[in-house]
XYZ file of C-alpha atoms in Angstrom:
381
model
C 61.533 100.540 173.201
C 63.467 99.691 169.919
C 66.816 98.186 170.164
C 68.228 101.153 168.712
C 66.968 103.063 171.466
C 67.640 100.383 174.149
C 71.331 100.588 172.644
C 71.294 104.677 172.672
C 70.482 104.769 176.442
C 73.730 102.671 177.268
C 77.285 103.414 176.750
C 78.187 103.465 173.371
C 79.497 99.861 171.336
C 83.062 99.749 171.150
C 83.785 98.237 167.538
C 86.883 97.131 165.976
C 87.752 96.997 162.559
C 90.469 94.897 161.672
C 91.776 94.884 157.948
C 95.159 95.205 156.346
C 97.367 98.141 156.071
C 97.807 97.892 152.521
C 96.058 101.454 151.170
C 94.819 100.058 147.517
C 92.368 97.875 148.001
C 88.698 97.926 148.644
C 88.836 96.477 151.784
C 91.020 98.784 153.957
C 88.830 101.842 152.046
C 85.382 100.589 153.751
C 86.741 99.900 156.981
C 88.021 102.944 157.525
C 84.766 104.832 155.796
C 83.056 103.239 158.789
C 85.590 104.265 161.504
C 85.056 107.994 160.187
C 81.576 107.260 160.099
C 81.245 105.683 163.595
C 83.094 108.827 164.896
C 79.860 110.810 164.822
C 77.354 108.011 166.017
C 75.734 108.109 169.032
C 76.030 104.357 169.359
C 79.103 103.519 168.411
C 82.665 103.884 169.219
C 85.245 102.745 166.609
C 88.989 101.748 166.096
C 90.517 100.908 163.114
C 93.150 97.883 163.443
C 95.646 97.756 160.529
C 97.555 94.689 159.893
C 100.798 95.986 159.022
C 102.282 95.565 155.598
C 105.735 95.717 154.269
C 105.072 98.347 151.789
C 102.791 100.353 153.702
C 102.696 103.222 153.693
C 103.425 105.061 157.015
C 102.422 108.193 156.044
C 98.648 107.212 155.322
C 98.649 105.778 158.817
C 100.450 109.193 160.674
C 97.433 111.413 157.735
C 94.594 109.152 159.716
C 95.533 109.758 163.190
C 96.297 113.619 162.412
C 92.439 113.357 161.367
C 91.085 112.287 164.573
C 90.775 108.300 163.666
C 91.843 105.868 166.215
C 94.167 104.001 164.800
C 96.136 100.181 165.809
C 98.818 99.051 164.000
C 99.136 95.230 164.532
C 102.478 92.674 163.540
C 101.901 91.220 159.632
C 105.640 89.378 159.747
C 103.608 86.292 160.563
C 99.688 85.300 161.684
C 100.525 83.678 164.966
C 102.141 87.717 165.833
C 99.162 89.143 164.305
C 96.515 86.843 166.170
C 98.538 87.396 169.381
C 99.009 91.092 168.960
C 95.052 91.113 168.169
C 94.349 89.226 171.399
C 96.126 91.896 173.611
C 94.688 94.815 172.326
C 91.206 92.870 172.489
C 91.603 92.191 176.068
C 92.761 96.130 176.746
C 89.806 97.448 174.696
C 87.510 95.077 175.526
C 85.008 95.560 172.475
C 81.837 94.911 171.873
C 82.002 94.006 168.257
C 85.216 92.866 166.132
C 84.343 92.899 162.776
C 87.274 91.505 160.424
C 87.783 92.425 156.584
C 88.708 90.695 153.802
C 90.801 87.769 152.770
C 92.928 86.103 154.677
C 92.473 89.167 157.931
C 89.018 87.545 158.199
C 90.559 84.190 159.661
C 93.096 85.541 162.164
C 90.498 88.584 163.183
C 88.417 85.842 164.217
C 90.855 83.411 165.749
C 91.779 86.543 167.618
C 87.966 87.537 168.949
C 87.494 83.863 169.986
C 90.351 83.914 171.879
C 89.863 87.415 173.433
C 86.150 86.100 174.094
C 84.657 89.329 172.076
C 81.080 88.726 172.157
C 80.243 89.687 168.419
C 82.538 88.447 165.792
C 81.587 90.191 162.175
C 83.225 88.438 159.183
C 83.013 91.230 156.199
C 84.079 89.391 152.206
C 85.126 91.880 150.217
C 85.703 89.964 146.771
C 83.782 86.963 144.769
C 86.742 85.159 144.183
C 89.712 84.973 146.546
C 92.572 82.717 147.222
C 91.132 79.654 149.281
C 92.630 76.714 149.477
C 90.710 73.326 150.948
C 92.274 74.359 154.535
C 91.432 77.859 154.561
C 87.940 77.223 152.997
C 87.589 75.031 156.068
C 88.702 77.441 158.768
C 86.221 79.788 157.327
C 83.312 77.380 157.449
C 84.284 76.583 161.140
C 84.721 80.311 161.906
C 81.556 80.819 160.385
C 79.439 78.923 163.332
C 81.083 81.048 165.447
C 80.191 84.563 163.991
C 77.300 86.603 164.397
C 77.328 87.786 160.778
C 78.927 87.117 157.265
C 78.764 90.135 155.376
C 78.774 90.262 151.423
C 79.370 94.091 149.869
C 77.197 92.842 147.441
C 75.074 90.311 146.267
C 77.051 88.468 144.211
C 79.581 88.132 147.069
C 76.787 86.840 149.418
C 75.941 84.531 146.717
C 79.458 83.266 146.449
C 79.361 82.580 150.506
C 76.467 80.311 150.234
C 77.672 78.554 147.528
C 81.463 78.222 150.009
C 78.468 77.038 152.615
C 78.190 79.373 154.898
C 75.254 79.182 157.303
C 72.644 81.416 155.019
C 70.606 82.636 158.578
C 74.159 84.706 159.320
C 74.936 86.162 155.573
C 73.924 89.883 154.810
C 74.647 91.597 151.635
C 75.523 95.404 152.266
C 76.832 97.295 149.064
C 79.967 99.233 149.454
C 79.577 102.845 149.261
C 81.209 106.090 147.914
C 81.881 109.395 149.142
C 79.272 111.014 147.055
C 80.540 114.178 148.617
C 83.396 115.259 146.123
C 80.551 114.457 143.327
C 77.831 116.647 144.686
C 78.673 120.124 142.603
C 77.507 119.919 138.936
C 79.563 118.127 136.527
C 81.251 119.294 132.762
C 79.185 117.785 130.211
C 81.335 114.700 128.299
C 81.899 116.970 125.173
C 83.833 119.277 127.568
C 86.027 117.035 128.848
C 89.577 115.353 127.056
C 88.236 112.175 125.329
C 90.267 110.238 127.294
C 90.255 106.471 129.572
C 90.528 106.378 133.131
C 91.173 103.293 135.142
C 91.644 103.266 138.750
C 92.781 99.938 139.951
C 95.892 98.877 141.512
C 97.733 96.552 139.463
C 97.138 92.659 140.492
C 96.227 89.617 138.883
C 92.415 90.405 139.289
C 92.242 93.353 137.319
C 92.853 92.684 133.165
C 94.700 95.434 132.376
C 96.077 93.436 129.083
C 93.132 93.447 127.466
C 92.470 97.219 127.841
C 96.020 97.628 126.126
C 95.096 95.133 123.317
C 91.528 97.120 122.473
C 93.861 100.966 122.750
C 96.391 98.606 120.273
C 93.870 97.640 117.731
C 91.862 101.964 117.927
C 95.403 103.080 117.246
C 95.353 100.951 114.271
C 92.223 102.464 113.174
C 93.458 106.051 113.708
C 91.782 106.475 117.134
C 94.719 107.183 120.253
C 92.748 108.187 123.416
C 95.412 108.692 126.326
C 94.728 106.075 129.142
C 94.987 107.545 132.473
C 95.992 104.484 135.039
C 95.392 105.589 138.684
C 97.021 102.858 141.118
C 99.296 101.235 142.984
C 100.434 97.461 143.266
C 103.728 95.217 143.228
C 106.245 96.008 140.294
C 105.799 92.318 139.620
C 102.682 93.531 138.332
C 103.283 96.376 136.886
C 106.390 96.317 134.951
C 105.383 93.803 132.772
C 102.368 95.927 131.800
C 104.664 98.696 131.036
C 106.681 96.413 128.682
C 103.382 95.120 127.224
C 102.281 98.977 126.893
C 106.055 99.688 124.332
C 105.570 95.883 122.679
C 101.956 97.118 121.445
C 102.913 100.706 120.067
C 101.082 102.521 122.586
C 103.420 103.572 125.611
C 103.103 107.560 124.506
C 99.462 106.718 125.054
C 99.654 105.035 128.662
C 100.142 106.909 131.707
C 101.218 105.421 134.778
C 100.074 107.789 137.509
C 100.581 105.932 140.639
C 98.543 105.813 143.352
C 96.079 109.486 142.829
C 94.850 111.239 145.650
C 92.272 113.641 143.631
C 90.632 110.599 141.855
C 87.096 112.930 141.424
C 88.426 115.547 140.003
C 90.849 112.916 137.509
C 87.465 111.997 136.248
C 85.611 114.525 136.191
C 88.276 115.848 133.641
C 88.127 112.532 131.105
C 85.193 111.004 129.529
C 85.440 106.975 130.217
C 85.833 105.378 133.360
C 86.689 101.913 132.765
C 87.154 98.490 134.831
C 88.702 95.596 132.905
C 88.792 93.411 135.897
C 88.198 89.323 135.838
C 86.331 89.750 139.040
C 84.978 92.092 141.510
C 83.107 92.265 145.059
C 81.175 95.898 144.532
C 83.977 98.002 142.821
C 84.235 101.331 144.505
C 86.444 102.786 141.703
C 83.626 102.180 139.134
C 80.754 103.707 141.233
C 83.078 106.861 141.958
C 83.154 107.070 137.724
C 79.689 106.997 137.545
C 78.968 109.249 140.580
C 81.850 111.847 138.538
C 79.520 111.529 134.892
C 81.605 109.456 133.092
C 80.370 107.137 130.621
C 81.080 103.988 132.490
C 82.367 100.759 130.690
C 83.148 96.988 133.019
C 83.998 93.903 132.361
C 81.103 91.316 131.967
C 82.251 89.761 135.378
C 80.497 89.065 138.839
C 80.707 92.211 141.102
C 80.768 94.847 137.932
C 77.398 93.247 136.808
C 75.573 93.996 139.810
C 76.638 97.709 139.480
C 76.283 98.566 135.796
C 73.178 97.776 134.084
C 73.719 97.252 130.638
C 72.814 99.755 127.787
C 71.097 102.115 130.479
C 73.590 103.584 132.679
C 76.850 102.114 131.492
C 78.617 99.690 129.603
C 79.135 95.884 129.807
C 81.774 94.266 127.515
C 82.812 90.175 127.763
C 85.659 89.324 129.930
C 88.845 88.662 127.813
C 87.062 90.320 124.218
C 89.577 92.925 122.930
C 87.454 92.964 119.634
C 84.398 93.515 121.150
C 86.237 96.293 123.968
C 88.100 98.274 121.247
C 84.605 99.194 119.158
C 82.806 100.163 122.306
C 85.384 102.332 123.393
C 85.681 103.393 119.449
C 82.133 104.523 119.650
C 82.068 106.180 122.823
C 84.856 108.447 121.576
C 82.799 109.073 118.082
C 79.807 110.670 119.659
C 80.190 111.414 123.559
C 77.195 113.455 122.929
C 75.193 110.201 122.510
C 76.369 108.629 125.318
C 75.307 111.709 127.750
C 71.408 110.114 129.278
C 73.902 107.140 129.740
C 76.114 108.941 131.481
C 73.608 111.129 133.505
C 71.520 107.426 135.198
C 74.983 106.115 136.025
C 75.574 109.311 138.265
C 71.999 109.241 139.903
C 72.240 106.023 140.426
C 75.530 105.890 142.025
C 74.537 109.177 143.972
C 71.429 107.538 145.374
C 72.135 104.390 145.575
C 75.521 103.581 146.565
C 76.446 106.395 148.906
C 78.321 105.794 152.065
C 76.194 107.275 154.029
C 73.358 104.425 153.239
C 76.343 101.754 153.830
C 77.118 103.314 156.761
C 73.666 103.300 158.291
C 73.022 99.957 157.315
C 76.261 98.721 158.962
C 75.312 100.091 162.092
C 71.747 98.732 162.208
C 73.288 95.631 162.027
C 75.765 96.086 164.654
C 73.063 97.474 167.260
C 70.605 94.114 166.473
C 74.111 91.695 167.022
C 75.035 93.360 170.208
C 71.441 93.705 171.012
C 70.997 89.721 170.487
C 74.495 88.765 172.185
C 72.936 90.869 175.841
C 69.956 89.317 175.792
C 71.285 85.482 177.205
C 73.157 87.273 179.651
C 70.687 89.424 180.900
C 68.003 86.297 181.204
């Protein structure tokens, strides 16, 4: 008997997902793609574990639980209330599996498991560059002996957590996938829709919106003034100097700030470009869900968007930083759409086939059977 089916015949794995409760990043949107997912396993039982934030938002959380998905909201004022908070719901649940996402929730969602005595701790990297420090870097590698797994969404992120030195027998790379769903119905050819940008991204010092500006700055020069369509949230410290940036350049009547979009697919289904001007990435979500909606799909030349676009045959790659060498690509996308269109069509196969959730999803919990599989096996002998 498999250990699928060994795990099948028993009660179902109770996994937690702990991440924070901050709704724009990549993180929090995986974690709680495999909560939905988990919902209708036959081997798993999930619970999503938010780490709350100060500007959360509480209605996201009250929209989740009126859907049917367990939901924990855990202290963020300080780690010590978080770890403890995660300890006592740890020791009421008892789960099988804690699996902890991103930076820093991966250090005190393990601190927590140890000290709850979970028997599977899951360690998921979201990014290829994040914010550690000598200490942290060294919590991680200690951590990292005492987890099952270290889990790259992509490649280039597993790459990055051998390079940290991570033990290499416990890294996995699983891609992040999309909800290929809202993409499934045929999609308006690029001549029909507005020649316009579209950049989802929440407004941090990762992403490069500044450059984008620069290349609209130097097309409007040239006669060319595409609207750019900027789908996000983020801190105003962010932001408003963007918007300032946006006037300063002659281009604010171009710039839209949307805010954080709910209908992304259909925003880009409407516009031609889907663009990422980002310095670094782990497996960008927003990108894939251009592709997956037909756009012609342009990225920074930066680890995370390389491993998703391949250059010249379904999208776009342009040097980190080059507003020159930005502003004519986006110039000659604009000129002739129709010429981009076999580009366009590969990116949306490719993201269709293979980046979907539902592969992430299966892989996931593959993994989680084997782990929970391997952790029974000394006790049983």
């Amino acid at each position: 008997m498999s250990d699928s089916s060994m795990m099948s015949c028993s009660t179902k794995l109770k996994v937690l997902h702990f991440v924070t409760g901050g709704f724009s990043g990549g993180a929090t949107q995986v974690a709680i793609s495999l909560v939905r997912a988990a919902l209708n396993s036959e081997q798993l039982s999930p619970t999503l574990v938010l780490r709350k934030k100060r500007r959360g938002d509480p209605a996201r959380i009250a929209e989740l639980q009126q859907q049917g998905v367990p939901v924990v909201v855990v202290p963020g004022w300080s780690k010590i209330a978080t770890i403890w908070a995660l300890v006592k719901l740890c020791q009421q649940l008892q789960p099988d599996i804690l699996v902890a996402h991103g930076f820093s929730e991966h250090l005190w969602g393990r601190y927590a498991g140890l000290l709850a005595k979970v028997p599977v701790l899951i360690h998921v990297e979201h990014n290829t560059r994040e914010r550690y420090n000598w200490w942290r870097l060294a919590q991680s590698r200690w951590l990292s002996r005492r987890t099952a797994a270290i889990v790259g969404c992509s490649e280039g992120v597993k790459a990055v957590l051998l390079a940290q030195g991570m033990p290499a027998e416990r890294c996995y790379a699983i891609s992040n996938g999309i909800n290929t769903q809202p993409f499934q119905t045929p999609v308006p050819r690029l001549t029909e829709r507005a020649p316009n940008i579209v950049m989802v991204a929440r407004f941090s010092k990762q992403k490069d919106h500044a450059t984008l500006f620069r290349a609209l700055a130097l097309l409007k020069a040239e006669g060319l003034a595409p609207e750019l369509l900027l789908a996000g949230g983020g801190k105003a410290l962010h932001r408003k100097p963007l918007e300032k940036l946006a006037q300063q350049l002659g281009i604010g009547q171009q710039v839209k700030f949307l805010g954080v979009v709910r209908n992304v697919p259909e925003l880009l289904q409407q516009n031609q470009i889907a663009m990422l001007s980002s310095h670094y990435e782990g497996m960008p979500l927003a990108l894939l869900e251009g592709m997956a909606a037909g756009c012609i799909a342009i990225g920074s030349k930066v680890p995370g968007i390389q491993e998703v676009i391949k250059h010249g045959e379904d999208g776009w790659l342009v040097a980190e930083n080059d507003v020159s060498a930005m502003a004519q690509l986006l110039k000659a996308c604009l000129l002739n759409p129709a010429l981009q269109q076999p580009l366009a069509d590969a990116g949306r196969a490719r993201a269709l086939t293979e980046f979907s959730r539902e592969r992430m999803n299966q892989q996931y919990e593959s993994l989680f059977v084997q782990l929970a599989v391997a952790a029974r096996k000394p006790q049983e002998a």
